[in-house]
Amino acid sequence: MSNLKIGIIGLGTVASGVYKTLQDINDIEIVKIAVKNINKPRNVNVPRELITDDAYEVVNNPEIDVVVELIGGVEPAWSYISSAIKNGKHIVTANKELLAKKGEELFNLAEEYNRVCLYEAAIAGGIPIIMPIKTILAGNKINKIQAILNGTTNYILTKMDTDGASYEDVLKEAQELGYAETDPTGDVEGYDAAYKITTLATIAFKKRIKIENVYREGITKIRKEDMKLANEFGYKIKLIANATIDEEGNADVRVHPMLISKNTTLAHIDYVTNAVAMSGHPIGNIVLSGPGAGEFPTASSVVGDILAIKAEFGKTDYMLPMMRCHHELRANPIHIDDTFNKYYISITAPNAIGVIAKIGTICANKKISLASILQREVSENNTADIVVITEKCQEKLIKEVVNELDNCTVNSLIRVSD
């Protein structure tokens, strides 16, 4: 059997891991690797003749069977991938943003040209999740996902919790250690997790989710005081990618911080580890966890996809049918204001008689029940810190409550997991 011939676009951390891993695998030949800057120092030694600064030398090379795209972003990645498919190449990618924004177009193009596009590495790094959903779990009706899909934010929140440090201090440390980018916006504002849950929910629910319908909120407003109080109430604060769907196809898909009970597995997923918890029938509840990023964990998923193509290459006219996209129906999005949640509210209020009663009355008028209420010591400026945890209620009503809390400062409003 002839070698499967590979072209790689990108030679960053993940691509370097892919290159190193493929050196120990027979019957796979790397023909060309495209980079932006040939002279850039790298942690991998690649023969000079394999490297080019023109990605179209990969995309248009008639020898290459599979193009591995590892540069991220929508452009120029989309131009490279779409050209490669039209040139008869199969695709392996780790590009979560491209999948979230142009997934439908990508998979339709791949089907038109009878090519496969595999993307195990795009959702949870080294955790096998896409192939299990499409194969072993294919007989299940999955209706709920709760996941920690971003290692940077999970590291920051874990350090805030264990060290009692502020967000700003931990972010700086994470940047120095290389866990956070110089511009951390994509991670800390929830974009990265939103891209991932968009594709993951689409696959799990078998209905298309559009990225513009995914509510997104980051961790930049989480205070060390919130971490401490959450612990007192029996919770941990995590950035959760959450998705549910009902029998009518109404989907609630979002990313935001949540108070997670210490009795759950997700509460104990710390530092850069990722985890995906899913519920469905007949499987019940299942949790998959492991490294969500990094050179070799992510390379593991990329190489697994390459080997899946290798196993069927040249043996069939319609390769890997179970791994292809067959989503014809769209989910009906539920707006965040129409969702029902429990809430943690941290309030600074004047130290006056009747303040707690006023908070209770405002909530009662909206038919919102309170599960817990706690008043801390009075500050020097004669204000009191009050923490409320509500029972489940509609989001738009809790926003009305916040707007009616005159003479009070709402420090934090965080949703609480069931």
mmCIF file of N, CA, C and O in Angstrom, residues 197-257:
data_model
loop_
_atom_site.group_PDB
_atom_site.id
_atom_site.type_symbol
_atom_site.label_atom_id
_atom_site.label_comp_id
_atom_site.label_asym_id
_atom_site.label_seq_id
_atom_site.Cartn_x
_atom_site.Cartn_y
_atom_site.Cartn_z
ATOM 1 N N ILE A 197 -18.526 25.139 21.893
ATOM 2 C CA ILE A 197 -19.843 24.604 22.248
ATOM 3 C C ILE A 197 -20.804 24.696 21.068
ATOM 4 O O ILE A 197 -21.717 23.875 20.946
ATOM 5 N N THR A 198 -20.597 25.647 20.171
ATOM 6 C CA THR A 198 -21.430 25.741 18.970
ATOM 7 C C THR A 198 -21.334 24.461 18.154
ATOM 8 O O THR A 198 -22.352 23.870 17.764
ATOM 9 N N THR A 199 -20.112 24.026 17.899
ATOM 10 C CA THR A 199 -19.924 22.806 17.103
ATOM 11 C C THR A 199 -20.288 21.567 17.903
ATOM 12 O O THR A 199 -20.940 20.648 17.383
ATOM 13 N N LEU A 200 -19.904 21.522 19.165
ATOM 14 C CA LEU A 200 -20.198 20.350 19.988
ATOM 15 C C LEU A 200 -21.700 20.127 20.116
ATOM 16 O O LEU A 200 -22.185 18.996 19.991
ATOM 17 N N ALA A 201 -22.462 21.195 20.356
ATOM 18 C CA ALA A 201 -23.918 21.064 20.481
ATOM 19 C C ALA A 201 -24.545 20.655 19.152
ATOM 20 O O ALA A 201 -25.500 19.865 19.122
ATOM 21 N N THR A 202 -24.026 21.187 18.052
ATOM 22 C CA THR A 202 -24.535 20.801 16.731
ATOM 23 C C THR A 202 -24.389 19.302 16.516
ATOM 24 O O THR A 202 -25.320 18.632 16.059
ATOM 25 N N ILE A 203 -23.232 18.775 16.855
ATOM 26 C CA ILE A 203 -22.976 17.346 16.672
ATOM 27 C C ILE A 203 -23.818 16.502 17.634
ATOM 28 O O ILE A 203 -24.440 15.516 17.240
ATOM 29 N N ALA A 204 -23.864 16.905 18.894
ATOM 30 C CA ALA A 204 -24.556 16.100 19.909
ATOM 31 C C ALA A 204 -26.071 16.120 19.725
ATOM 32 O O ALA A 204 -26.739 15.102 19.920
ATOM 33 N N PHE A 205 -26.609 17.296 19.357
ATOM 34 C CA PHE A 205 -28.063 17.438 19.237
ATOM 35 C C PHE A 205 -28.587 17.074 17.856
ATOM 36 O O PHE A 205 -29.796 17.021 17.630
ATOM 37 N N LYS A 206 -27.650 16.917 16.897
ATOM 38 C CA LYS A 206 -28.022 16.593 15.506
ATOM 39 C C LYS A 206 -28.887 17.675 14.879
ATOM 40 O O LYS A 206 -29.720 17.414 14.013
ATOM 41 N N LYS A 207 -28.683 18.896 15.329
ATOM 42 C CA LYS A 207 -29.348 20.077 14.756
ATOM 43 C C LYS A 207 -28.343 21.222 14.758
ATOM 44 O O LYS A 207 -27.567 21.377 15.700
ATOM 45 N N ARG A 208 -28.370 22.030 13.728
ATOM 46 C CA ARG A 208 -27.389 23.103 13.603
ATOM 47 C C ARG A 208 -27.637 24.207 14.628
ATOM 48 O O ARG A 208 -28.760 24.670 14.809
ATOM 49 N N ILE A 209 -26.560 24.602 15.261
ATOM 50 C CA ILE A 209 -26.549 25.746 16.172
ATOM 51 C C ILE A 209 -25.750 26.858 15.502
ATOM 52 O O ILE A 209 -24.655 26.613 14.995
ATOM 53 N N LYS A 210 -26.280 28.064 15.499
ATOM 54 C CA LYS A 210 -25.576 29.184 14.883
ATOM 55 C C LYS A 210 -24.852 29.986 15.955
ATOM 56 O O LYS A 210 -25.428 30.279 17.013
ATOM 57 N N ILE A 211 -23.617 30.359 15.680
ATOM 58 C CA ILE A 211 -22.783 31.043 16.666
ATOM 59 C C ILE A 211 -23.412 32.347 17.130
ATOM 60 O O ILE A 211 -23.290 32.734 18.296
ATOM 61 N N GLU A 212 -24.137 33.033 16.253
ATOM 62 C CA GLU A 212 -24.738 34.316 16.644
ATOM 63 C C GLU A 212 -25.869 34.147 17.658
ATOM 64 O O GLU A 212 -26.308 35.123 18.280
ATOM 65 N N ASN A 213 -26.349 32.918 17.848
ATOM 66 C CA ASN A 213 -27.402 32.652 18.832
ATOM 67 C C ASN A 213 -26.851 32.120 20.158
ATOM 68 O O ASN A 213 -27.620 31.765 21.049
ATOM 69 N N VAL A 214 -25.529 32.082 20.275
ATOM 70 C CA VAL A 214 -24.903 31.570 21.502
ATOM 71 C C VAL A 214 -24.575 32.747 22.417
ATOM 72 O O VAL A 214 -23.788 33.634 22.059
ATOM 73 N N TYR A 215 -25.181 32.775 23.597
ATOM 74 C CA TYR A 215 -24.904 33.833 24.575
ATOM 75 C C TYR A 215 -23.506 33.631 25.136
ATOM 76 O O TYR A 215 -23.095 32.513 25.429
ATOM 77 N N ARG A 216 -22.785 34.743 25.309
ATOM 78 C CA ARG A 216 -21.392 34.654 25.749
ATOM 79 C C ARG A 216 -21.095 35.707 26.811
ATOM 80 O O ARG A 216 -21.447 36.874 26.669
ATOM 81 N N GLU A 217 -20.443 35.267 27.872
ATOM 82 C CA GLU A 217 -20.040 36.154 28.965
ATOM 83 C C GLU A 217 -18.745 35.601 29.546
ATOM 84 O O GLU A 217 -18.640 34.394 29.792
ATOM 85 N N GLY A 218 -17.751 36.458 29.751
ATOM 86 C CA GLY A 218 -16.447 35.999 30.211
ATOM 87 C C GLY A 218 -16.282 36.045 31.718
ATOM 88 O O GLY A 218 -17.247 36.204 32.476
ATOM 89 N N ILE A 219 -15.020 35.957 32.154
ATOM 90 C CA ILE A 219 -14.716 35.841 33.591
ATOM 91 C C ILE A 219 -14.112 37.105 34.172
ATOM 92 O O ILE A 219 -13.729 37.130 35.347
ATOM 93 N N THR A 220 -14.020 38.171 33.388
ATOM 94 C CA THR A 220 -13.275 39.363 33.821
ATOM 95 C C THR A 220 -13.898 40.078 35.012
ATOM 96 O O THR A 220 -13.217 40.848 35.692
ATOM 97 N N LYS A 221 -15.176 39.834 35.290
ATOM 98 C CA LYS A 221 -15.846 40.499 36.410
ATOM 99 C C LYS A 221 -15.884 39.647 37.678
ATOM 100 O O LYS A 221 -16.428 40.082 38.707
ATOM 101 N N ILE A 222 -15.343 38.444 37.614
ATOM 102 C CA ILE A 222 -15.340 37.572 38.792
ATOM 103 C C ILE A 222 -14.326 38.104 39.808
ATOM 104 O O ILE A 222 -13.174 38.361 39.479
ATOM 105 N N ARG A 223 -14.760 38.262 41.050
ATOM 106 C CA ARG A 223 -13.905 38.808 42.109
ATOM 107 C C ARG A 223 -13.442 37.685 43.042
ATOM 108 O O ARG A 223 -14.095 36.652 43.169
ATOM 109 N N LYS A 224 -12.314 37.928 43.713
ATOM 110 C CA LYS A 224 -11.848 36.934 44.674
ATOM 111 C C LYS A 224 -12.862 36.757 45.804
ATOM 112 O O LYS A 224 -12.983 35.670 46.374
ATOM 113 N N GLU A 225 -13.622 37.819 46.105
ATOM 114 C CA GLU A 225 -14.672 37.714 47.125
ATOM 115 C C GLU A 225 -15.760 36.732 46.695
ATOM 116 O O GLU A 225 -16.327 35.998 47.517
ATOM 117 N N ASP A 226 -16.055 36.709 45.387
ATOM 118 C CA ASP A 226 -17.059 35.767 44.880
ATOM 119 C C ASP A 226 -16.581 34.330 45.040
ATOM 120 O O ASP A 226 -17.367 33.438 45.381
ATOM 121 N N MET A 227 -15.287 34.110 44.801
ATOM 122 C CA MET A 227 -14.740 32.761 44.943
ATOM 123 C C MET A 227 -14.885 32.277 46.391
ATOM 124 O O MET A 227 -15.288 31.139 46.653
ATOM 125 N N LYS A 228 -14.573 33.168 47.323
ATOM 126 C CA LYS A 228 -14.651 32.811 48.746
ATOM 127 C C LYS A 228 -16.097 32.529 49.163
ATOM 128 O O LYS A 228 -16.384 31.524 49.840
ATOM 129 N N LEU A 229 -17.008 33.393 48.761
ATOM 130 C CA LEU A 229 -18.416 33.216 49.135
ATOM 131 C C LEU A 229 -19.017 31.968 48.493
ATOM 132 O O LEU A 229 -19.812 31.256 49.118
ATOM 133 N N ALA A 230 -18.650 31.710 47.246
ATOM 134 C CA ALA A 230 -19.154 30.510 46.577
ATOM 135 C C ALA A 230 -18.772 29.270 47.369
ATOM 136 O O ALA A 230 -19.590 28.355 47.564
ATOM 137 N N ASN A 231 -17.531 29.228 47.855
ATOM 138 C CA ASN A 231 -17.088 28.104 48.674
ATOM 139 C C ASN A 231 -17.917 27.955 49.936
ATOM 140 O O ASN A 231 -18.269 26.838 50.347
ATOM 141 N N GLU A 232 -18.245 29.083 50.567
ATOM 142 C CA GLU A 232 -19.045 29.032 51.789
ATOM 143 C C GLU A 232 -20.427 28.446 51.539
ATOM 144 O O GLU A 232 -21.002 27.785 52.406
ATOM 145 N N PHE A 233 -20.949 28.678 50.333
ATOM 146 C CA PHE A 233 -22.274 28.163 49.984
ATOM 147 C C PHE A 233 -22.210 26.747 49.406
ATOM 148 O O PHE A 233 -23.240 26.168 49.071
ATOM 149 N N GLY A 234 -20.986 26.194 49.262
ATOM 150 C CA GLY A 234 -20.854 24.835 48.750
ATOM 151 C C GLY A 234 -20.663 24.742 47.255
ATOM 152 O O GLY A 234 -20.980 23.713 46.640
ATOM 153 N N TYR A 235 -20.098 25.800 46.648
ATOM 154 C CA TYR A 235 -19.925 25.838 45.193
ATOM 155 C C TYR A 235 -18.487 26.183 44.810
ATOM 156 O O TYR A 235 -17.710 26.688 45.608
ATOM 157 N N LYS A 236 -18.173 25.941 43.526
ATOM 158 C CA LYS A 236 -16.988 26.464 42.861
ATOM 159 C C LYS A 236 -17.459 27.278 41.657
ATOM 160 O O LYS A 236 -18.520 26.982 41.085
ATOM 161 N N ILE A 237 -16.687 28.281 41.283
ATOM 162 C CA ILE A 237 -17.039 29.078 40.103
ATOM 163 C C ILE A 237 -16.204 28.607 38.925
ATOM 164 O O ILE A 237 -14.971 28.566 38.995
ATOM 165 N N LYS A 238 -16.871 28.240 37.843
ATOM 166 C CA LYS A 238 -16.218 27.787 36.620
ATOM 167 C C LYS A 238 -16.835 28.493 35.406
ATOM 168 O O LYS A 238 -18.007 28.899 35.455
ATOM 169 N N LEU A 239 -16.048 28.638 34.343
ATOM 170 C CA LEU A 239 -16.614 29.110 33.077
ATOM 171 C C LEU A 239 -17.201 27.890 32.380
ATOM 172 O O LEU A 239 -16.467 26.992 31.963
ATOM 173 N N ILE A 240 -18.518 27.880 32.259
ATOM 174 C CA ILE A 240 -19.225 26.701 31.761
ATOM 175 C C ILE A 240 -19.803 26.959 30.373
ATOM 176 O O ILE A 240 -20.475 27.970 30.132
ATOM 177 N N ALA A 241 -19.539 26.034 29.465
ATOM 178 C CA ALA A 241 -20.224 25.997 28.172
ATOM 179 C C ALA A 241 -21.420 25.075 28.349
ATOM 180 O O ALA A 241 -21.258 23.883 28.623
ATOM 181 N N ASN A 242 -22.603 25.651 28.237
ATOM 182 C CA ASN A 242 -23.830 24.948 28.593
ATOM 183 C C ASN A 242 -24.746 24.857 27.375
ATOM 184 O O ASN A 242 -24.934 25.840 26.653
ATOM 185 N N ALA A 243 -25.318 23.689 27.144
ATOM 186 C CA ALA A 243 -26.249 23.526 26.025
ATOM 187 C C ALA A 243 -27.325 22.522 26.397
ATOM 188 O O ALA A 243 -27.019 21.438 26.900
ATOM 189 N N THR A 244 -28.579 22.897 26.169
ATOM 190 C CA THR A 244 -29.703 21.981 26.371
ATOM 191 C C THR A 244 -30.648 22.096 25.180
ATOM 192 O O THR A 244 -30.698 23.130 24.503
ATOM 193 N N ILE A 245 -31.386 21.046 24.926
ATOM 194 C CA ILE A 245 -32.376 21.064 23.861
ATOM 195 C C ILE A 245 -33.600 20.289 24.324
ATOM 196 O O ILE A 245 -33.475 19.274 25.026
ATOM 197 N N ASP A 246 -34.806 20.777 23.972
ATOM 198 C CA ASP A 246 -36.026 20.087 24.383
ATOM 199 C C ASP A 246 -36.600 19.280 23.226
ATOM 200 O O ASP A 246 -36.032 19.222 22.125
ATOM 201 N N GLU A 247 -37.735 18.642 23.484
ATOM 202 C CA GLU A 247 -38.333 17.745 22.483
ATOM 203 C C GLU A 247 -38.772 18.486 21.230
ATOM 204 O O GLU A 247 -38.901 17.890 20.156
ATOM 205 N N GLU A 248 -39.029 19.786 21.343
ATOM 206 C CA GLU A 248 -39.470 20.572 20.182
ATOM 207 C C GLU A 248 -38.301 21.175 19.403
ATOM 208 O O GLU A 248 -38.507 21.933 18.450
ATOM 209 N N GLY A 249 -37.075 20.872 19.823
ATOM 210 C CA GLY A 249 -35.908 21.394 19.123
ATOM 211 C C GLY A 249 -35.516 22.797 19.531
ATOM 212 O O GLY A 249 -34.782 23.479 18.808
ATOM 213 N N ASN A 250 -35.981 23.256 20.703
ATOM 214 C CA ASN A 250 -35.594 24.572 21.215
ATOM 215 C C ASN A 250 -34.284 24.428 21.984
ATOM 216 O O ASN A 250 -34.207 23.660 22.951
ATOM 217 N N ALA A 251 -33.267 25.147 21.565
ATOM 218 C CA ALA A 251 -31.924 24.974 22.132
ATOM 219 C C ALA A 251 -31.472 26.207 22.899
ATOM 220 O O ALA A 251 -31.587 27.337 22.414
ATOM 221 N N ASP A 252 -30.970 25.974 24.077
ATOM 222 C CA ASP A 252 -30.390 27.014 24.937
ATOM 223 C C ASP A 252 -28.889 26.737 24.994
ATOM 224 O O ASP A 252 -28.449 25.786 25.644
ATOM 225 N N VAL A 253 -28.117 27.550 24.285
ATOM 226 C CA VAL A 253 -26.670 27.331 24.181
ATOM 227 C C VAL A 253 -25.965 28.608 24.613
ATOM 228 O O VAL A 253 -26.229 29.680 24.079
ATOM 229 N N ARG A 254 -25.041 28.495 25.568
ATOM 230 C CA ARG A 254 -24.411 29.689 26.121
ATOM 231 C C ARG A 254 -23.109 29.362 26.817
ATOM 232 O O ARG A 254 -22.847 28.215 27.161
ATOM 233 N N VAL A 255 -22.323 30.414 27.051
ATOM 234 C CA VAL A 255 -21.071 30.322 27.797
ATOM 235 C C VAL A 255 -21.053 31.446 28.804
ATOM 236 O O VAL A 255 -21.231 32.611 28.444
ATOM 237 N N HIS A 256 -20.860 31.117 30.078
ATOM 238 C CA HIS A 256 -20.764 32.141 31.119
ATOM 239 C C HIS A 256 -20.274 31.502 32.414
ATOM 240 O O HIS A 256 -20.319 30.266 32.574
ATOM 241 N N PRO A 257 -19.811 32.309 33.360
ATOM 242 C CA PRO A 257 -19.433 31.744 34.659
ATOM 243 C C PRO A 257 -20.654 31.162 35.364
ATOM 244 O O PRO A 257 -21.762 31.663 35.220
#
